[in-house]
CSV table of C-alpha atoms in Angstrom, one decimal:
chain,number,residue,atom,x,y,z
A,1,MET,CA,0.0,0.0,0.0
A,2,PHE,CA,1.1,3.5,-0.7
A,3,GLY,CA,1.5,6.1,2.1
A,4,ILE,CA,-0.3,9.5,1.8
A,5,ASN,CA,3.0,11.2,0.9
A,6,GLN,CA,3.9,8.6,-1.7
A,7,LYS,CA,0.5,9.0,-3.3
A,8,LYS,CA,0.8,12.8,-3.5
A,9,TYR,CA,4.3,12.5,-5.0
A,10,LEU,CA,3.1,10.0,-7.6
A,11,ASN,CA,0.1,12.1,-8.5
A,12,LEU,CA,2.3,15.2,-8.8
A,13,SER,CA,4.8,13.2,-11.0
A,14,LEU,CA,2.0,12.1,-13.2
A,15,CYS,CA,0.8,15.6,-13.6
A,16,VAL,CA,4.3,16.8,-14.6
A,17,VAL,CA,4.4,14.0,-17.3
A,18,PHE,CA,1.0,15.1,-18.6
A,19,VAL,CA,2.1,18.7,-18.8
A,20,SER,CA,5.1,17.6,-20.8
A,21,LEU,CA,2.9,15.6,-23.1
A,22,GLY,CA,1.0,18.7,-24.0
A,23,LEU,CA,4.2,20.3,-25.1
A,24,ILE,CA,5.3,17.3,-27.1
A,25,CYS,CA,2.1,17.3,-29.0
A,26,LEU,CA,3.1,20.6,-30.6
A,27,LEU,CA,6.2,19.0,-32.3
A,28,PRO,CA,4.6,17.4,-35.4
A,29,GLY,CA,3.3,20.7,-36.6
A,30,LEU,CA,6.6,22.4,-35.9
A,31,ALA,CA,8.8,19.9,-37.7
A,32,ALA,CA,9.9,21.3,-41.1
A,33,SER,CA,9.8,18.7,-43.9
A,34,GLY,CA,11.3,20.7,-46.8
A,35,PRO,CA,10.4,23.2,-49.5
A,36,ARG,CA,6.6,23.3,-49.9
A,37,GLU,CA,5.6,27.0,-49.8
A,38,GLY,CA,3.5,28.6,-52.4
A,39,LYS,CA,0.8,25.9,-52.9
A,40,GLU,CA,-1.0,25.8,-56.2
A,41,THR,CA,-4.0,23.7,-57.2
A,42,ALA,CA,-3.5,21.6,-60.3
A,43,ARG,CA,-6.2,20.3,-62.6
A,44,VAL,CA,-5.4,16.7,-61.7
A,45,ILE,CA,-6.8,13.8,-59.6
A,46,MET,CA,-4.3,12.0,-57.5
A,47,VAL,CA,-4.8,8.4,-56.3
A,48,GLY,CA,-2.5,7.3,-53.4
A,49,ASP,CA,-1.3,8.7,-50.1
A,50,ARG,CA,2.4,8.9,-50.9
A,51,LEU,CA,1.7,10.6,-54.2
A,52,VAL,CA,-0.4,13.4,-52.6
A,53,ASP,CA,2.2,13.8,-49.8
A,54,ILE,CA,5.0,14.4,-52.3
A,55,ALA,CA,2.9,16.8,-54.4
A,56,TYR,CA,2.0,18.7,-51.2
A,57,ASN,CA,5.7,19.1,-50.4
A,58,LEU,CA,6.3,20.3,-53.9
A,59,GLY,CA,3.7,23.0,-53.5
A,60,VAL,CA,0.9,21.4,-55.4
A,61,LEU,CA,-2.6,20.4,-54.3
A,62,PRO,CA,-4.8,18.2,-56.6
A,63,GLU,CA,-8.4,19.1,-57.5
A,64,ALA,CA,-9.4,15.7,-55.9
A,65,MET,CA,-7.7,12.8,-54.2
A,66,VAL,CA,-8.0,9.2,-53.2
A,67,VAL,CA,-6.1,8.5,-49.9
A,68,ARG,CA,-6.3,6.4,-46.8
A,69,CYS,CA,-6.0,9.3,-44.4
A,70,ILE,CA,-5.0,13.0,-44.1
A,71,TRP,CA,-1.8,13.4,-42.0
A,72,PRO,CA,-1.8,16.1,-39.3
A,73,ALA,CA,1.0,18.2,-40.8
A,74,ALA,CA,-1.0,18.8,-43.9
A,75,SER,CA,-4.6,18.6,-42.6
A,76,SER,CA,-5.4,22.3,-42.8
A,77,GLU,CA,-4.8,22.4,-46.6
A,78,LEU,CA,-5.6,18.9,-47.6
A,79,ASN,CA,-9.0,19.1,-45.9
A,80,SER,CA,-10.0,21.6,-48.6
A,81,VAL,CA,-9.2,19.1,-51.4
A,82,ARG,CA,-12.2,17.1,-52.6
A,83,SER,CA,-11.9,13.5,-51.3
A,84,LEU,CA,-13.3,10.7,-53.5
A,85,GLY,CA,-12.8,8.2,-50.7
A,86,CYS,CA,-10.1,5.7,-49.9
A,87,PRO,CA,-8.5,3.3,-52.5
A,88,LYS,CA,-10.6,0.4,-51.1
A,89,TYR,CA,-13.8,2.4,-51.7
A,90,VAL,CA,-13.1,3.5,-55.3
A,91,THR,CA,-11.8,0.0,-56.3
A,92,ILE,CA,-14.3,-2.2,-54.5
A,93,LYS,CA,-17.3,-0.5,-53.1
A,94,ASN,CA,-17.8,2.3,-55.6
A,95,LYS,CA,-16.0,1.4,-58.8
A,96,GLY,CA,-16.0,4.2,-61.3
A,97,ALA,CA,-16.0,7.0,-58.8
A,98,VAL,CA,-12.8,8.5,-60.1
A,99,ALA,CA,-13.9,8.3,-63.7
A,100,LYS,CA,-17.3,9.8,-62.9
A,101,PHE,CA,-15.8,12.7,-61.0
A,102,ALA,CA,-13.3,13.4,-63.7
A,103,ALA,CA,-15.9,13.3,-66.5
A,104,THR,CA,-18.2,15.6,-64.5
A,105,THR,CA,-15.6,18.2,-63.8
A,106,GLY,CA,-13.8,18.0,-67.1
A,107,ILE,CA,-10.5,16.9,-65.5
A,108,LYS,CA,-8.4,14.9,-68.0
A,109,ARG,CA,-5.3,14.1,-66.0
A,110,ILE,CA,-5.1,11.4,-63.4
A,111,LEU,CA,-1.9,10.4,-61.5
A,112,ILE,CA,-1.8,7.1,-59.7
A,113,GLU,CA,0.6,5.7,-57.1
A,114,ASN,CA,2.3,2.4,-58.0
A,115,SER,CA,3.5,0.9,-54.7
A,116,LYS,CA,4.2,-2.8,-54.1
A,117,ASP,CA,2.9,-2.7,-50.5
A,118,PHE,CA,0.3,0.1,-50.4
A,119,SER,CA,-1.4,-0.8,-47.1
A,120,LEU,CA,-0.2,-3.1,-44.4
A,121,TYR,CA,-3.7,-3.6,-43.0
A,122,ALA,CA,-5.4,-4.1,-46.4
A,123,PRO,CA,-2.9,-6.0,-48.6
A,124,ASP,CA,-5.4,-6.5,-51.4
A,125,VAL,CA,-5.9,-2.8,-51.9
A,126,ASN,CA,-4.0,-1.4,-54.8
A,127,PRO,CA,-4.5,2.1,-56.3
A,128,MET,CA,-3.3,0.7,-59.7
A,129,LYS,CA,-6.7,-1.1,-60.0
A,130,VAL,CA,-8.2,2.3,-60.9
A,131,VAL,CA,-6.3,2.2,-64.2
A,132,ALA,CA,-8.7,-0.4,-65.7
A,133,GLN,CA,-11.7,1.8,-64.8
A,134,LEU,CA,-10.2,4.7,-66.8
A,135,GLU,CA,-9.0,2.9,-70.0
A,136,GLY,CA,-10.5,4.0,-73.2
A,137,LYS,CA,-12.4,7.0,-71.8
A,138,GLY,CA,-10.1,9.7,-73.0
A,139,PHE,CA,-8.2,10.4,-69.8
A,140,ASP,CA,-4.5,11.1,-69.5
A,141,VAL,CA,-3.4,8.5,-66.9
A,142,GLU,CA,0.1,8.3,-65.6
A,143,SER,CA,1.6,6.3,-62.7
A,144,VAL,CA,4.4,7.1,-60.4
A,145,GLY,CA,6.5,4.1,-59.3
A,146,PHE,CA,7.9,3.7,-55.8
A,147,SER,CA,9.9,0.5,-56.3
A,148,ASP,CA,13.1,2.5,-56.6
A,149,GLY,CA,12.5,4.5,-53.4
A,150,ILE,CA,11.2,7.8,-52.3
A,151,GLU,CA,13.8,9.9,-54.1
A,152,SER,CA,13.0,8.4,-57.4
A,153,ALA,CA,9.3,9.0,-56.8
A,154,ILE,CA,10.0,12.7,-56.0
A,155,GLU,CA,12.0,13.0,-59.2
A,156,GLN,CA,9.1,11.5,-61.2
A,157,MET,CA,6.6,13.9,-59.6
A,158,GLY,CA,8.8,16.8,-60.2
A,159,ARG,CA,8.8,16.1,-63.9
A,160,LEU,CA,5.0,15.4,-64.1
A,161,LEU,CA,4.1,18.6,-62.2
A,162,ASN,CA,6.8,20.8,-63.8
A,163,ARG,CA,8.5,21.2,-60.4
A,164,GLU,CA,11.9,19.8,-61.3
A,165,ALA,CA,13.8,22.4,-59.3
A,166,LYS,CA,11.7,22.0,-56.2
A,167,ALA,CA,12.0,18.3,-56.6
A,168,GLY,CA,15.7,18.6,-56.5
A,169,GLU,CA,15.6,20.7,-53.3
A,170,LEU,CA,13.1,18.3,-51.7
A,171,ILE,CA,15.3,15.3,-52.5
A,172,LYS,CA,18.3,17.0,-50.9
A,173,SER,CA,16.3,18.0,-47.9
A,174,TYR,CA,14.8,14.5,-47.5
A,175,LYS,CA,18.2,12.8,-47.8
A,176,SER,CA,19.7,15.1,-45.3
A,177,ARG,CA,17.0,14.7,-42.7
A,178,LEU,CA,16.8,11.0,-43.1
A,179,LYS,CA,20.6,10.6,-42.7
A,180,LYS,CA,20.5,12.7,-39.6
A,181,SER,CA,17.6,10.7,-38.1
A,182,LEU,CA,19.2,7.3,-38.9
A,183,LYS,CA,22.4,8.5,-37.2
A,184,ARG,CA,20.4,9.0,-34.0
A,185,MET,CA,19.2,5.4,-34.1
A,186,PRO,CA,20.8,3.2,-31.4
A,187,ASP,CA,23.6,0.7,-32.2
A,188,LYS,CA,22.3,-1.7,-29.6
A,189,LYS,CA,18.8,-3.1,-29.0
A,190,GLN,CA,16.9,-1.1,-26.4
A,191,ASN,CA,15.0,-4.1,-25.1
A,192,LYS,CA,12.2,-1.9,-23.9
A,193,LYS,CA,8.6,-3.1,-23.4
A,194,VAL,CA,6.3,-0.6,-25.1
A,195,LEU,CA,2.6,0.0,-25.2
A,196,ILE,CA,1.0,2.2,-27.8
A,197,LEU,CA,-2.3,3.8,-27.0
A,198,ARG,CA,-4.7,6.0,-29.0
A,199,GLY,CA,-7.3,8.2,-27.5
A,200,ILE,CA,-10.6,8.6,-29.5
A,201,PRO,CA,-13.1,11.3,-28.4
A,202,VAL,CA,-16.7,10.6,-29.1
A,203,GLY,CA,-17.8,13.8,-30.9
A,204,ASN,CA,-18.5,16.7,-28.6
A,205,THR,CA,-20.0,14.4,-25.9
A,206,GLY,CA,-17.0,14.6,-23.5
A,207,LYS,CA,-16.8,10.9,-23.7
A,208,PHE,CA,-13.9,8.9,-25.1
A,209,PHE,CA,-12.4,5.5,-25.5
A,210,VAL,CA,-8.9,4.2,-25.8
A,211,GLN,CA,-7.5,1.8,-28.4
A,212,VAL,CA,-4.3,-0.3,-28.3
A,213,GLU,CA,-2.1,-0.6,-31.4
A,214,ALA,CA,-1.7,-4.3,-32.0
A,215,SER,CA,1.7,-5.9,-32.6
A,216,LYS,CA,3.1,-6.3,-36.2
A,217,GLY,CA,1.7,-2.9,-37.2
A,218,TYR,CA,3.2,0.2,-38.6
A,219,SER,CA,4.8,1.3,-35.3
A,220,ASP,CA,6.5,-2.1,-35.0
A,221,ARG,CA,7.8,-2.0,-38.5
A,222,PHE,CA,9.1,1.5,-38.6
A,223,PHE,CA,10.1,2.2,-35.0
A,224,LEU,CA,10.0,-0.6,-32.4
A,225,GLU,CA,11.6,-3.4,-34.3
A,226,PRO,CA,14.5,-1.3,-35.7
A,227,MET,CA,15.3,-0.2,-32.2
A,228,GLY,CA,15.0,-3.6,-30.6
A,229,CYS,CA,11.8,-2.8,-28.6
A,230,GLU,CA,8.8,-5.1,-27.9
A,231,ASN,CA,5.2,-4.2,-28.4
A,232,ARG,CA,3.3,-5.6,-25.4
A,233,ALA,CA,-0.1,-5.3,-26.9
A,234,ASP,CA,-0.5,-9.1,-27.1
A,235,LEU,CA,-0.7,-9.3,-23.3
A,236,LEU,CA,-3.9,-7.2,-23.4
A,237,GLN,CA,-5.6,-9.2,-26.1
A,238,SER,CA,-8.1,-11.7,-24.8
A,239,LYS,CA,-9.4,-14.5,-26.9
A,240,GLY,CA,-11.7,-13.3,-29.6
A,241,THR,CA,-10.5,-9.7,-29.4
A,242,GLN,CA,-11.3,-8.0,-32.7
A,243,VAL,CA,-8.5,-6.1,-34.3
A,244,THR,CA,-9.6,-3.4,-36.8
A,245,LYS,CA,-7.1,-1.6,-39.0
A,246,GLY,CA,-4.3,-2.5,-36.5
A,247,TYR,CA,-6.2,-1.5,-33.3
A,248,PHE,CA,-8.3,-3.1,-30.7
A,249,LEU,CA,-10.4,-1.6,-27.9
A,250,LEU,CA,-9.0,-1.3,-24.4
A,251,LYS,CA,-12.0,-2.1,-22.2
A,252,ASN,CA,-10.3,-1.6,-18.8
A,253,MET,CA,-7.4,0.8,-18.3
A,254,ALA,CA,-6.3,-1.2,-15.3
A,255,ASP,CA,-5.3,-4.0,-17.7
A,256,ILE,CA,-2.3,-2.0,-18.7
A,257,ALA,CA,-0.6,-3.5,-15.6
A,258,LYS,CA,-0.6,-6.8,-17.4
A,259,ALA,CA,1.7,-5.4,-20.1
A,260,ASN,CA,3.9,-3.7,-17.5
A,261,PRO,CA,5.4,-1.4,-20.1
A,262,ASP,CA,8.7,0.5,-19.8
A,263,VAL,CA,7.3,3.1,-22.1
A,264,ILE,CA,3.8,4.2,-23.0
A,265,ILE,CA,3.4,6.0,-26.4
A,266,ILE,CA,0.2,8.0,-27.0
A,267,THR,CA,-0.9,8.7,-30.6
A,268,GLY,CA,-4.1,10.4,-31.6
A,269,GLU,CA,-5.8,12.5,-28.9
A,270,SER,CA,-3.7,12.5,-25.8
A,271,PHE,CA,-6.2,13.8,-23.2
A,272,PRO,CA,-8.4,10.7,-23.1
A,273,VAL,CA,-5.4,8.5,-22.4
A,274,GLN,CA,-4.0,11.0,-19.8
A,275,LYS,CA,-7.4,11.2,-18.1
A,276,ALA,CA,-7.9,7.5,-18.0
A,277,LEU,CA,-4.4,6.9,-16.6
A,278,SER,CA,-4.9,9.4,-13.8
A,279,LYS,CA,-7.9,7.6,-12.5
A,280,HIS,CA,-6.1,4.3,-11.8
A,281,SER,CA,-3.7,4.4,-8.9
A,282,SER,CA,-2.9,0.7,-9.5
A,283,LEU,CA,-0.9,1.9,-12.6
A,284,PHE,CA,1.4,4.2,-10.6
A,285,ASP,CA,3.8,1.5,-10.0
A,286,ILE,CA,4.4,0.3,-13.6
A,287,PRO,CA,7.8,1.4,-15.0
A,288,ALA,CA,6.4,3.7,-17.6
A,289,VAL,CA,4.6,5.8,-15.1
A,290,LYS,CA,7.1,5.5,-12.3
A,291,ASN,CA,10.0,6.6,-14.5
A,292,HIS,CA,8.0,9.3,-16.4
A,293,GLU,CA,8.3,7.4,-19.7
A,294,ILE,CA,5.0,8.5,-21.2
A,295,TYR,CA,5.2,10.3,-24.6
A,296,SER,CA,2.7,11.8,-27.1
A,297,LEU,CA,4.1,11.1,-30.6
A,298,PRO,CA,2.8,11.5,-34.1
A,299,LEU,CA,1.3,8.4,-35.7
A,300,TYR,CA,2.9,7.1,-38.8
A,301,ILE,CA,1.2,4.7,-41.2
A,302,ASP,CA,3.5,5.1,-44.2
A,303,SER,CA,1.4,7.8,-45.8
A,304,SER,CA,3.4,11.0,-45.0
A,305,VAL,CA,6.6,9.7,-46.4
A,306,ILE,CA,8.3,13.1,-46.7
A,307,GLU,CA,7.7,13.7,-43.0
A,308,TYR,CA,9.0,10.3,-41.9
A,309,PRO,CA,12.5,11.4,-41.0
A,310,ASN,CA,11.1,14.0,-38.6
A,311,ILE,CA,8.7,11.5,-37.0
A,312,LEU,CA,11.5,8.9,-36.8
A,313,MET,CA,13.7,11.5,-34.9
A,314,GLN,CA,10.9,12.0,-32.3
A,315,TRP,CA,10.3,8.3,-31.8
A,316,THR,CA,14.0,7.7,-31.4
A,317,SER,CA,14.3,10.5,-28.9
A,318,ALA,CA,11.4,9.0,-26.8
A,319,LEU,CA,12.6,5.4,-26.9
A,320,CYS,CA,16.3,6.0,-26.6
A,321,LYS,CA,16.8,8.8,-24.1
A,322,GLN,CA,20.5,8.7,-24.3
A,323,ALA,CA,20.7,8.1,-28.0
A,324,THR,CA,23.8,9.6,-29.6
A,325,PRO,CA,24.6,9.9,-33.3
A,326,ARG,CA,26.2,6.8,-34.8
A,327,ARG,CA,29.8,7.0,-36.1
A,328,GLY,CA,30.7,6.8,-39.7
A,329,PRO,CA,28.7,7.8,-42.8
């Protein structure tokens, strides 16, 4: 049992962590990702997240787009772009949506992302399936390949959008930021137990729920596994737990103790998670809370590819407090 003074100390410590979290939440918007000033809207439809992200960073917005999500760094401007739905919607549920919108608006040019692994959670979804819907209808359809890496895709987009100079600047910026971020990666495995939580408010009701990012998802692939950390989500999954798009519902916050994480990462809305944690004194003794290892970090699902080096830097800083640049090139 905790004594009164111990409880006060732990509550104060938790409050300090939460105040820090509020500051960390500002970082994604502050992180510069390269030359993207002077946005212009082009008479083109873009199909694919990575395609839209590169165009955005080259200073171009499409008339309409087909993407899985809108990433926070670009939400204020991309929210104004007409969305035709996600790739799954336009290739399965509403085939012909792209062709119909293009015909109605008189848009002739359509750019489509060609990525081998477009979505980790929906492996059958492929933007290139839209091509068959457009053939023989008088559209100018062009694809941008990602098999040779992001830099090649930037170069292709630069040519297609008449932004060759900006593409060269963006490639230089991207390479420099990625190199810097990779140098901050630890040489040794961190062997930290990590739990990734996402707060979801329910409209304006004041209610919320918390989700857990399941193992083998995007965070594992791009951050935890490269740094030798373990996603402890499996310990919170009971038999029959439904995982949707990489997440499952956390029904009882007290169950976090089962995972006993060294680090808790919060993505999405931080407040619901903070509020829920503060209500459970049984969690004050787990390493993540006791050692103030709770961080609010930007979510990455391989859409905002140009912003990835900045996001990687933040995750590295959180998971490897004493991380120092690697030696060598």
